[in-house]
Coordinates of C-alpha atoms in Angstrom, one line a residue:
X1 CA 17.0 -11.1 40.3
X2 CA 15.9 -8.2 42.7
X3 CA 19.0 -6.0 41.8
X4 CA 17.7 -6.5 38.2
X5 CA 16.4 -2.9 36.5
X6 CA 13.5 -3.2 34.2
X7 CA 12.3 -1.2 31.6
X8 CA 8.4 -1.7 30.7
X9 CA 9.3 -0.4 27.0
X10 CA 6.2 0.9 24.5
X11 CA 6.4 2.1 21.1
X12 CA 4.0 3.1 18.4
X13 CA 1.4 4.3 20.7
X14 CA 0.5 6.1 23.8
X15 CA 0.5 4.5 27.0
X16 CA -3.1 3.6 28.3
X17 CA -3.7 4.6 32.2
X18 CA -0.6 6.1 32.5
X19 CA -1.3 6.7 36.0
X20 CA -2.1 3.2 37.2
X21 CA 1.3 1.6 34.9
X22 CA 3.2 4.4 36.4
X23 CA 3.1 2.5 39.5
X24 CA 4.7 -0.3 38.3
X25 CA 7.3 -1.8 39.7
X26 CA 10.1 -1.1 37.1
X27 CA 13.1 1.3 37.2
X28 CA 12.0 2.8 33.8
X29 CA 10.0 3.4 31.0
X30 CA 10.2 3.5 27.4
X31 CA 7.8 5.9 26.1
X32 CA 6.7 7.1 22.2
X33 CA 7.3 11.0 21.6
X34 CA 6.6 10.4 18.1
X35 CA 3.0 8.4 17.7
X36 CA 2.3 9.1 20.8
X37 CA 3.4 12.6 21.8
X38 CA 0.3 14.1 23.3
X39 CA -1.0 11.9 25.7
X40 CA 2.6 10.7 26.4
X41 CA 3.8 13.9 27.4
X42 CA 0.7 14.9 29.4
X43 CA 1.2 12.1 31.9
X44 CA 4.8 13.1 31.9
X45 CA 3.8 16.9 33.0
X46 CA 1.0 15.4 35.4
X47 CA 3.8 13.9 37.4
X48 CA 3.2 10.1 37.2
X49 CA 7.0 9.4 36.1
X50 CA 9.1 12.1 38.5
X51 CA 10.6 8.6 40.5
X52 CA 11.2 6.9 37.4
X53 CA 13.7 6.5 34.6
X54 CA 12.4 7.3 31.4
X55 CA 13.8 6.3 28.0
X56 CA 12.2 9.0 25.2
X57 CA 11.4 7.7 21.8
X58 CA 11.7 11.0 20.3
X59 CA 13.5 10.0 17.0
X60 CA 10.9 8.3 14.5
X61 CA 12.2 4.8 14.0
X62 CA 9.2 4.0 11.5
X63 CA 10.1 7.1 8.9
X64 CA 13.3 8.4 7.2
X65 CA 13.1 12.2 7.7
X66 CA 15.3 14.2 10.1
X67 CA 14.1 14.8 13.4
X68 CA 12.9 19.0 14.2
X69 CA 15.6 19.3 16.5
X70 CA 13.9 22.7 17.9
X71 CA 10.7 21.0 18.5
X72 CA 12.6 18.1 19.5
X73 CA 14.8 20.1 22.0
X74 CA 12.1 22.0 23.9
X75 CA 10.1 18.9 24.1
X76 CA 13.4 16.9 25.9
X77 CA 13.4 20.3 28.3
X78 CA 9.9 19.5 29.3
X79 CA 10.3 15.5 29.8
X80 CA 13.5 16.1 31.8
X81 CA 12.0 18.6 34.2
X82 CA 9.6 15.8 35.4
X83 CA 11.4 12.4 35.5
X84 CA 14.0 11.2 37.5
X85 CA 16.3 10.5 34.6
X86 CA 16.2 10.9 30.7
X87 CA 17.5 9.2 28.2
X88 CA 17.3 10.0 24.6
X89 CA 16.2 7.2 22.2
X90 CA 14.4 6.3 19.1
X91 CA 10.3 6.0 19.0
X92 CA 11.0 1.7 18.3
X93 CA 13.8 -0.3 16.8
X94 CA 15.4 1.0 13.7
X95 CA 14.8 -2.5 11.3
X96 CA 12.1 -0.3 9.7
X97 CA 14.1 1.9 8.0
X98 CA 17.5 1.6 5.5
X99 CA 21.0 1.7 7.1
X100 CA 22.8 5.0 5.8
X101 CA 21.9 7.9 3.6
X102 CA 26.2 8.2 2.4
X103 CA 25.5 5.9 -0.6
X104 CA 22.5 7.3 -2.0
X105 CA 24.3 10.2 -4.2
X106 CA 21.7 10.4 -6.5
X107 CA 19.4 12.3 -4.1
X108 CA 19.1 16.3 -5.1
X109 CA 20.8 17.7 -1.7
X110 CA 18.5 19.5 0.0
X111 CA 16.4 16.1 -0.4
X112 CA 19.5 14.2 1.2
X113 CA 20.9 16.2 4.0
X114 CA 17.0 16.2 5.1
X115 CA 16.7 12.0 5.3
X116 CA 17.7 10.1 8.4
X117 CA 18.4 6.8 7.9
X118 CA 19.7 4.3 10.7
X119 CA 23.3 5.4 11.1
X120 CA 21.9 9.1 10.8
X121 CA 19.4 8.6 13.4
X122 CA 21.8 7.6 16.0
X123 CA 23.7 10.5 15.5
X124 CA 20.6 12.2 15.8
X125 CA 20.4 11.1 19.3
X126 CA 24.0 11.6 20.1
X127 CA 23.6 15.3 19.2
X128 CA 20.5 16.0 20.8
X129 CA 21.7 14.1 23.8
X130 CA 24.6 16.5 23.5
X131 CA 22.1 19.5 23.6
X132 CA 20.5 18.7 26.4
X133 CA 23.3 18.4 28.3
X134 CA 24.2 22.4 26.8
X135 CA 26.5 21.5 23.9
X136 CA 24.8 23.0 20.9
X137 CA 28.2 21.9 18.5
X138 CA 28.0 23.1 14.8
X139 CA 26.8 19.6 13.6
X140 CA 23.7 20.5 15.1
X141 CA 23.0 24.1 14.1
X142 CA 24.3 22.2 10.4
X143 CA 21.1 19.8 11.1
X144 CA 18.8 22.4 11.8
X145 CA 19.7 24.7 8.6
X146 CA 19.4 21.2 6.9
X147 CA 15.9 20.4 8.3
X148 CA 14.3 24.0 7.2
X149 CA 15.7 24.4 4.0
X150 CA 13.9 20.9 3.2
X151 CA 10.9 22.6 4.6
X152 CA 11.0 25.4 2.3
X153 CA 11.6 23.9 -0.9
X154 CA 9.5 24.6 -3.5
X155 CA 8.4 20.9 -4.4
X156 CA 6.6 20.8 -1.1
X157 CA 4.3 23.8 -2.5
X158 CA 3.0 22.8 -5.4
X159 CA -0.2 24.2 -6.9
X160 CA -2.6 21.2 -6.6
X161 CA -6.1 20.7 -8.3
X162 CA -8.6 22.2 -6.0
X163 CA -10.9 18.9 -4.3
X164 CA -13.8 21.0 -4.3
X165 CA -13.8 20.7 -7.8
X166 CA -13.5 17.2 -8.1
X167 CA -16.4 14.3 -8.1
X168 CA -16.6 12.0 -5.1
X169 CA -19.6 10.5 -5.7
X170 CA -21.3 7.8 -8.5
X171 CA -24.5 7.4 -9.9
X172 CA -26.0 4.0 -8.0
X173 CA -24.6 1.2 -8.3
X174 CA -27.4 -0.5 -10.1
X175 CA -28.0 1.6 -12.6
X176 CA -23.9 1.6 -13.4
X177 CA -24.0 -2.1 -13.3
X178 CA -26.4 -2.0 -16.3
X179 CA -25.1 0.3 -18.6
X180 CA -21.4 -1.4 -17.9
X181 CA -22.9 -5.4 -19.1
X182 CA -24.5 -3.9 -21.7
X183 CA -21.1 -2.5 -22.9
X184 CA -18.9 -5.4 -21.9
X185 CA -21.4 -8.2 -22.3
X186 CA -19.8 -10.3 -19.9
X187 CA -21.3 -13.9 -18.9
X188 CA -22.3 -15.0 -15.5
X189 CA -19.2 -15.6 -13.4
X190 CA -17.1 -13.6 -15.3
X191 CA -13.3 -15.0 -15.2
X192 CA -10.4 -13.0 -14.4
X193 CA -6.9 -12.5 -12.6
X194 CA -6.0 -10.2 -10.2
X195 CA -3.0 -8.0 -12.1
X196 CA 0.2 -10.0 -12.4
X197 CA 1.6 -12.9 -14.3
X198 CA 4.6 -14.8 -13.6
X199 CA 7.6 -12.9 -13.2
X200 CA 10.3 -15.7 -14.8
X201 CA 14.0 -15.6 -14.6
X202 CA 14.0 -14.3 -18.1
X203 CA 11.5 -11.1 -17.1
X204 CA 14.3 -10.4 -14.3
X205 CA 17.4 -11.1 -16.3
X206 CA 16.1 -8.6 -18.6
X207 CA 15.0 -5.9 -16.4
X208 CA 18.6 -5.8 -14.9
X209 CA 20.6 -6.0 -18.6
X210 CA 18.1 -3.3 -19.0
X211 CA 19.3 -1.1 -15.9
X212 CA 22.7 -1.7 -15.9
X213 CA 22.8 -0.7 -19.9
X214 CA 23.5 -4.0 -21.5
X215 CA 20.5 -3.6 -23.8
X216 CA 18.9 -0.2 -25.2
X217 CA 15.5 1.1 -24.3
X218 CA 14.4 0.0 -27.5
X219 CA 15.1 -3.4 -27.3
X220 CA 14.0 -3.6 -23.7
X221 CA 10.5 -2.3 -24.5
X222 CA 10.4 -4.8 -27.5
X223 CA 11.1 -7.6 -24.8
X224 CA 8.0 -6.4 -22.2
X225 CA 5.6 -6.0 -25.3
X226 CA 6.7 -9.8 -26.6
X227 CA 5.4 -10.7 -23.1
X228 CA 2.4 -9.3 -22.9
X229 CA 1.4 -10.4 -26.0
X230 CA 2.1 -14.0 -25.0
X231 CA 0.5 -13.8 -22.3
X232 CA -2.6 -12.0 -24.1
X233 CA -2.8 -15.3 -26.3
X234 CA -2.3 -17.5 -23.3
X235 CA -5.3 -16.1 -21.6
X236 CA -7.6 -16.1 -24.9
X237 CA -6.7 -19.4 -25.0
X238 CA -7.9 -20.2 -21.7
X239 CA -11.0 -18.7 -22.2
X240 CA -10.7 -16.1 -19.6
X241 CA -13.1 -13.4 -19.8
X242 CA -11.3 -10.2 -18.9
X243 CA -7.8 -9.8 -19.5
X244 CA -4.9 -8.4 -17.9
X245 CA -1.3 -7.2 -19.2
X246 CA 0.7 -8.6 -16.7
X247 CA 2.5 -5.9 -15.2
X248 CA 6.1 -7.3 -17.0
X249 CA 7.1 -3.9 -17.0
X250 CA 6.5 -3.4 -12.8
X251 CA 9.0 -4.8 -10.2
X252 CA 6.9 -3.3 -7.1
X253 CA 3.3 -2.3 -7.3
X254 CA 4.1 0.7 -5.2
X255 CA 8.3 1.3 -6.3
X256 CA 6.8 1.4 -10.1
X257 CA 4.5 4.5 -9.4
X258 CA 7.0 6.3 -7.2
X259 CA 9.7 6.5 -10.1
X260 CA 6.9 8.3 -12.3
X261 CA 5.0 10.8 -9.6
X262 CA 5.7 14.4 -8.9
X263 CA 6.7 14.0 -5.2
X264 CA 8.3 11.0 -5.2
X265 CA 12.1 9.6 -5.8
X266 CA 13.4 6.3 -5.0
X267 CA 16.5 5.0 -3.5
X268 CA 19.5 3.0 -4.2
X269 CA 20.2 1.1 -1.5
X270 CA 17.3 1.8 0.6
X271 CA 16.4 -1.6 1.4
X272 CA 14.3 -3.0 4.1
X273 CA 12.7 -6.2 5.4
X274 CA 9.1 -6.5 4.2
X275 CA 8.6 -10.2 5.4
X276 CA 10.7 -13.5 6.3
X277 CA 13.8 -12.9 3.9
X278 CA 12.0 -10.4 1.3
X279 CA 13.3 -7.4 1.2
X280 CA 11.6 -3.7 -0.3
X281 CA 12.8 -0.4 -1.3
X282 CA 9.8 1.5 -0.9
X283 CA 9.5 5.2 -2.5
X284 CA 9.8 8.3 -0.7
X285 CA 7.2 10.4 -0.8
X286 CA 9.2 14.3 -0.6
X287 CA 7.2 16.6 -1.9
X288 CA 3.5 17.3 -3.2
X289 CA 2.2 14.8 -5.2
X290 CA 1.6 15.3 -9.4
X291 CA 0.5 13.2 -12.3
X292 CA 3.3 14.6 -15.1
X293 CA 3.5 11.7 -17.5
X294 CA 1.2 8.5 -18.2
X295 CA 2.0 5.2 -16.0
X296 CA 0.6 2.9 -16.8
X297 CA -1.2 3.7 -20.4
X298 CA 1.2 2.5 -23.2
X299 CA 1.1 -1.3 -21.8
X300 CA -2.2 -1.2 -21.1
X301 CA -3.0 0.0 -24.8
X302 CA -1.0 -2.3 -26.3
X303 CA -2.6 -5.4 -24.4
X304 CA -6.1 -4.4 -25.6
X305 CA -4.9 -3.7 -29.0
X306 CA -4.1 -7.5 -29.3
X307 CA -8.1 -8.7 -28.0
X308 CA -11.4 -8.2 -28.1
X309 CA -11.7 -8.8 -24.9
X310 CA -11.7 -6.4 -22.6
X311 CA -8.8 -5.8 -20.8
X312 CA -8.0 -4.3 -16.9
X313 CA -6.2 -1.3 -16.6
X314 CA -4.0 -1.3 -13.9
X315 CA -3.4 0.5 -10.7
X316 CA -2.5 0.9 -7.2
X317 CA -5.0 2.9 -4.7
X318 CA -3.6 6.0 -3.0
X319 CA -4.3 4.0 0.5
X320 CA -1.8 1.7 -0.5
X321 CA 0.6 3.6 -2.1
X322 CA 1.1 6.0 1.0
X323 CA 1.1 2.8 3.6
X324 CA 3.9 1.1 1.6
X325 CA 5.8 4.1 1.0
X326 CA 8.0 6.6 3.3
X327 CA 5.6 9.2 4.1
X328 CA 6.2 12.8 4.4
X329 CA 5.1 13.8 8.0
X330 CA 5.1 17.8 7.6
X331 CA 1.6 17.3 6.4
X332 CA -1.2 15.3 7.4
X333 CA -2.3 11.8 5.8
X334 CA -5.6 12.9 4.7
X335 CA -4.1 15.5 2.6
X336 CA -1.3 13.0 1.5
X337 CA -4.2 10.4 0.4
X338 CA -6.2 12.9 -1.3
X339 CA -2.8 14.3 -3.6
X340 CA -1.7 10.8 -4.5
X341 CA -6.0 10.2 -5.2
X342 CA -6.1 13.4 -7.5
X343 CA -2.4 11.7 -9.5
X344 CA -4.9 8.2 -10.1
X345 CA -7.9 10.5 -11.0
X346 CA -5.3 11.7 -13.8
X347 CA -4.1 8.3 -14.7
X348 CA -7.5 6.9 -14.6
X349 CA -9.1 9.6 -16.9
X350 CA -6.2 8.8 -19.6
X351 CA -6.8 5.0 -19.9
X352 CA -10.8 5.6 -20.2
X353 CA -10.2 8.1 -22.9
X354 CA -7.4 5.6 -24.4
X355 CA -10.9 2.9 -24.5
X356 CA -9.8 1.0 -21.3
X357 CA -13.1 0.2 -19.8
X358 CA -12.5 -1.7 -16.8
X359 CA -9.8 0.0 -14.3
X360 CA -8.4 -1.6 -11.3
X361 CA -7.4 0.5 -8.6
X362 CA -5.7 -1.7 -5.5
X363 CA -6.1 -1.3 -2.3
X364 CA -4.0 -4.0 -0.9
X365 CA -2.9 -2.7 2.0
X366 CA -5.7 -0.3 3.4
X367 CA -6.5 -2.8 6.4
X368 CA -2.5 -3.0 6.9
X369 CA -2.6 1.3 8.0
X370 CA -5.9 0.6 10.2
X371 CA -4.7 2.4 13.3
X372 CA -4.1 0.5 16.7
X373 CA -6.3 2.4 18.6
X374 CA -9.8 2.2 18.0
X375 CA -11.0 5.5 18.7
X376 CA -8.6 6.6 15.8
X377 CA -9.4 3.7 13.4
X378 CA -12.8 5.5 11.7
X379 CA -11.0 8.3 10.9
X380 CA -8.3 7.1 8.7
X381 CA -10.9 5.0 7.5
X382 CA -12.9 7.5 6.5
X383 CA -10.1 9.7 5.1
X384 CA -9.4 6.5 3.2
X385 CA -12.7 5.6 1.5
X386 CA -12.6 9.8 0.7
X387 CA -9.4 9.1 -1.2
X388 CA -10.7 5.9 -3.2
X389 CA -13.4 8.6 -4.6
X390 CA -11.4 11.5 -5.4
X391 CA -9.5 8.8 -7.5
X392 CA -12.3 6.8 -9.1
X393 CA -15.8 9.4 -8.6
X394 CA -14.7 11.2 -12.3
X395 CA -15.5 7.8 -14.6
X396 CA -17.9 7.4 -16.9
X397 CA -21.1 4.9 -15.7
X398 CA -19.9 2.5 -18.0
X399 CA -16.5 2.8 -16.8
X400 CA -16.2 -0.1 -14.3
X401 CA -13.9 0.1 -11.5
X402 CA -12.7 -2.6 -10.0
X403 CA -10.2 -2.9 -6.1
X404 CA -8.4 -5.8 -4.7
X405 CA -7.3 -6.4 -0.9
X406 CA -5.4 -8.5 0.5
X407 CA -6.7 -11.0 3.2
X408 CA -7.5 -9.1 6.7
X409 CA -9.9 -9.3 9.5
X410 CA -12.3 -7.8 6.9
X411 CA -15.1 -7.7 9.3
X412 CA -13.6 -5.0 11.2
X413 CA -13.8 -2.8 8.5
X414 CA -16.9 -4.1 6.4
X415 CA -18.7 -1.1 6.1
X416 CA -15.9 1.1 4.9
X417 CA -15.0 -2.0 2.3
X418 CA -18.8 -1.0 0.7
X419 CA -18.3 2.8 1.3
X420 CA -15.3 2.7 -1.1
X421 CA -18.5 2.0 -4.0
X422 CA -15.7 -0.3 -6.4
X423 CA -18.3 -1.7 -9.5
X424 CA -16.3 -5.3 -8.2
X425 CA -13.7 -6.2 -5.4
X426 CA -11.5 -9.2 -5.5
X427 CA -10.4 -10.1 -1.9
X428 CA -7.8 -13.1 -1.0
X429 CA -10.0 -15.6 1.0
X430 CA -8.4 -18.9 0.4
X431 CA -6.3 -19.0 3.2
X432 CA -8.8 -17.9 5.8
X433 CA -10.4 -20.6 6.4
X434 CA -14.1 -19.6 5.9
X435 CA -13.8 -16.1 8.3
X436 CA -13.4 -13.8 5.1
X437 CA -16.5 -15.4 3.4
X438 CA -18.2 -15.3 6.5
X439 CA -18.1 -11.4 6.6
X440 CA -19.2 -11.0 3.4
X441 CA -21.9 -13.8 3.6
X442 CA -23.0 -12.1 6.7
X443 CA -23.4 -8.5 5.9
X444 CA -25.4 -7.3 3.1
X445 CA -22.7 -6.3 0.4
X446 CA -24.7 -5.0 -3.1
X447 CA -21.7 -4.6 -5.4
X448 CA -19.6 -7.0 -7.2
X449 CA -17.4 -9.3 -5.5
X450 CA -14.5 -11.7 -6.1
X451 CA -13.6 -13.9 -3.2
X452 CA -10.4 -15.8 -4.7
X453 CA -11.2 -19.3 -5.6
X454 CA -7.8 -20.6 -5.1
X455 CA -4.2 -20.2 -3.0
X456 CA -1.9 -18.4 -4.9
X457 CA 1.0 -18.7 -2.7
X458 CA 1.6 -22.4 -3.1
X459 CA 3.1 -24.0 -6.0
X460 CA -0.2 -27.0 -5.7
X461 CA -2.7 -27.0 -8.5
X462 CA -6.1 -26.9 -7.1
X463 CA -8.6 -29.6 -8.4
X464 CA -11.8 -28.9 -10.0
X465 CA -13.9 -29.7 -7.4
X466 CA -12.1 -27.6 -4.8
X467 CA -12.4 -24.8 -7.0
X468 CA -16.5 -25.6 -7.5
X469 CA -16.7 -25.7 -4.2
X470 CA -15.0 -22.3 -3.6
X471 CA -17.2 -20.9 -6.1
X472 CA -20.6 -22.1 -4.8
X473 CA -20.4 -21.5 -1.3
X474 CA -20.5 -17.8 -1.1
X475 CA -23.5 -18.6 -4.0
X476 CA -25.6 -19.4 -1.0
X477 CA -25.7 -15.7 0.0
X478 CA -24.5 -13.8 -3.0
X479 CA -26.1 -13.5 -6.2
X480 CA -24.7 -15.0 -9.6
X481 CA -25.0 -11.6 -10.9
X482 CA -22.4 -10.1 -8.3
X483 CA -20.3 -12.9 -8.3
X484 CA -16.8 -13.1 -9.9
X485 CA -14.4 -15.8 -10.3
X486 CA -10.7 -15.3 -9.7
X487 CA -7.7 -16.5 -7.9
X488 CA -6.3 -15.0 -4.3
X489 CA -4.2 -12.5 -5.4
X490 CA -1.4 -11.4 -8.0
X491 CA 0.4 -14.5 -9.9
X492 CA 4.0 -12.5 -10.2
X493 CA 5.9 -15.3 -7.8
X494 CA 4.5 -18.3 -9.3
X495 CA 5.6 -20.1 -12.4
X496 CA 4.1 -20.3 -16.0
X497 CA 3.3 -24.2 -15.6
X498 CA 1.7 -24.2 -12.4
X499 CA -0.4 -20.6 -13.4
X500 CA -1.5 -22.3 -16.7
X501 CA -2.7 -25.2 -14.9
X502 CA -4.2 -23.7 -11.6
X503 CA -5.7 -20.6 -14.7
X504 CA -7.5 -24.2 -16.9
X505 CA -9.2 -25.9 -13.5
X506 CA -10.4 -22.2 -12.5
X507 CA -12.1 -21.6 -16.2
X508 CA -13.7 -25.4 -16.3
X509 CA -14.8 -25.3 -12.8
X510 CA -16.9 -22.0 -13.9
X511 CA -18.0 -23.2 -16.7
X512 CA -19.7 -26.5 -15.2
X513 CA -21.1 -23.9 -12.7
X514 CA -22.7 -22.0 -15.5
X515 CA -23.9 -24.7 -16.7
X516 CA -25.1 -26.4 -13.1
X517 CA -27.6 -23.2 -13.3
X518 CA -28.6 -23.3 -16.9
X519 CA -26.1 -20.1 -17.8

């Protein structure tokens, strides 16, 4: 089709070689203002698009703030005076962010006229489409009031704890590793889960009786404590050595925090596709970021109070927390990690001094933010192990910390996976086929370790020898002492009959391991 225009479109980066693509032979080009806005606009101004068509992704279709429409304007000026044609568009497709901002009337209003959700966003375009053609209309003086009096509120200047002041570095890791068995006086293999427990109709029909007022607070708390202590016995009689809550109480590991952080709000229709047909509403992150009220302590007290065994408190990483949440973008992400790291630190310091002594502070998703272009990857990286010890550096030694992550190309980022200096990480590895064992096999990795033993996301009970066998091949490179058995990750969409089951096969198969070594 020669009469055919095509657009060679790019989004949530800069271009690479601007100067060679340039000579493409398409009518146009889709280019990122947004994640790419440097290196974008300096092939712009160095002439490499002034016969071409180019379609600017100057509205963030990844985040749900307004756009800076003076920033935003001057910046059009600039790519105008050096193209052929402009045309004003969003930085990717809008899928990752809600529909419309009208419902949520919850919101305090400077907060709400200061969102852009989908519908918003297109009338963000519309209007500074309309600017650049020399219509400034009052809707768009209305959006720039709206824009700076977000900027100036007074939640996004918050006195924080000073980092200088804070610990970011442990005593070794062997000499913690002492003090914390002769404390918990755990066995060889310790068993454990990763966090979650089935998450039954009941749990759910509950939760929303609870919301929608059907039942009181009272009664409501009385139904999640009933859980866990089911769930306490279930596990004792298992045999499993540490213990876990539940998290009965959670619908999102990241949605749960964000309703009890300084900084934070939550929607109420704010939905978007996280995978396939699961849909998330993830937090927004508005202002600077406080610890004002326990999160997680009162469960996690309770659980303990029902065991002598000791029992995980749980929490999600700072990493994670800002990757699955709507960031702000007025400041950078280091400084976003390190406020959300300082909010754990808080939470972290109440369940030690509450007598939780093991901690569990996930990082499911710090792979998932890895930036796509390498030379920016070791930053974020390092900004991101930084984080991990502003949250976990203030324990006791005998205060064991443990992470979990998600399965990734973990090889990639092996050395910042030990620089994060967790007492014991649990990492999903039963889906991968060998390659996640393989990096941890192949590099030398001193701390703790859990490489999940079993798939968590199918309904099949694993048999005993699969689970041996999952056990004692990363024993030909890591020691018995570092070595602990769990499943792949959290067991919230499974159901009680298949957990129980899959939970008895991983306890025997450990225990004829023990006993294959004389332990």
């Amino acid at each position: 089709m020669p009469e055919a225009k095509l657009i060679f479109q790019t989004y949530f980066e800069a271009l690479i070689d601007a100067k060679d693509l340039s000579e493409l032979p398409v009518a146009a080009f889709g280019l990122d203002f947004v994640h790419g806005l440097d290196e974008n606009l300096e092939a712009i101004e160095a002439g490499y698009f002034t016969d071409k068509d180019v379609f600017a992704g100057v509205v963030d279709g990844r985040n749900i703030w307004a756009t800076d429409f003076v920033k935003t304007s001057a910046l059009l000026e600039k790519i105008q005076a050096n193209v052929k044609t402009l045309v004003v568009q969003p930085s990717c497709s809008l899928l990752h962010v809600p529909v419309t901002t009208k419902n949520e009337t919850e919101l305090e209003p400077v907060l709400k006229n200061g969102l852009a959700f989908a519908d918003e966003k297109l009338q963000e375009i519309k209007l500074l489409s309309q600017r650049l053609d020399g219509e400034e209309s009052d809707a768009y003086k209305q959006h720039v009031a709206d824009f700076d009096a977000l900027q100036a509120a007074d939640f996004r200047n918050v006195t924080l704890e000073n980092l200088d002041d804070v610990a970011t570095e442990r005593v070794d890791y062997k000499v913690r590793r002492q003090v914390q068995q002769e404390k918990l006086g755990l066995p060889i293999l310790p068993t454990t889960t990763i966090g979650s427990f089935p998450q039954s109709p009941e749990v759910r029909r509950t939760r929303l009786a609870w919301k929608r007022g059907n039942i009181s607070d009272a009664e409501y708390e009385d139904f999640i404590k009933s859980e866990i202590a089911r769930w306490i016995k279930i596990q004792e009689d298992l045999d499993i050595d540490v213990l876990v809550h539940g998290e009965f109480e959670r619908v999102d590991m990241v949605e749960f925090f964000g309703q009890k952080l300084a900084g934070f709000t939550t929607t109420k229709l704010g939905w978007v596709q996280s995978y396939g047909s699961r849909a998330v509403k993830p937090p927004i992150i508005y202002g600077d970021v406080k610890h004002i009220q326990p999160l997680t302590v009162k469960e996690t007290v309770y659980a303990q109070s029902l065991t002598d065994r000791p029992v995980k408190g749980m929490l999600t990483g700072p990493i994670t927390i800002t990757n699955w949440s709507f960031e702000r973008s007025d400041i950078s992400r280091a400084d976003l990690f390190n406020q959300i790291g300082l909010a754990i630190k808080d939470e972290i310091k109440l369940l030690e001094d509450a007598g939780i002594a093991i901690i569990q502070v996930d990082e499911a998703a710090l792979r998932e933010g890895l930036p796509l272009r390498k030379s920016k990857q070791q930053a974020y990286l390092d900004d991101a192990v930084h984080a991990f010890h502003v949250a976990t550096s203030s324990v006791k030694e005998e205060t064991q910390i443990h992470t979990h992550m998600c399965y990734s190309k973990f090889n990639e980022i092996i050395d910042s996976i030990r620089a994060l200096d967790a007492d014991v990480i649990s990492i999903e590895t039963s889906r991968s086929h060998g390659d996640v064992i393989e990096s941890f096999e192949t590099a030398v990795y001193p701390l703790g370790i859990g490489l999940g033993v079993y798939d968590i996301h199918s309904p099949r009970v694993p048999t005993k020898e699969e689970v041996i066998a999952n056990i004692e091949r990363p024993l030909r490179q890591l020691s018995l002492e570092q070595f602990w058995v769990n499943p792949d990750c959290g067991l919230k969409t499974r159901r009680e009959p298949e957990t129980v089951a899959a939970l008895e096969v991983l306890v025997a198969a450990t225990k004829e391991v023990r006993a294959k070594y004389g332990k």
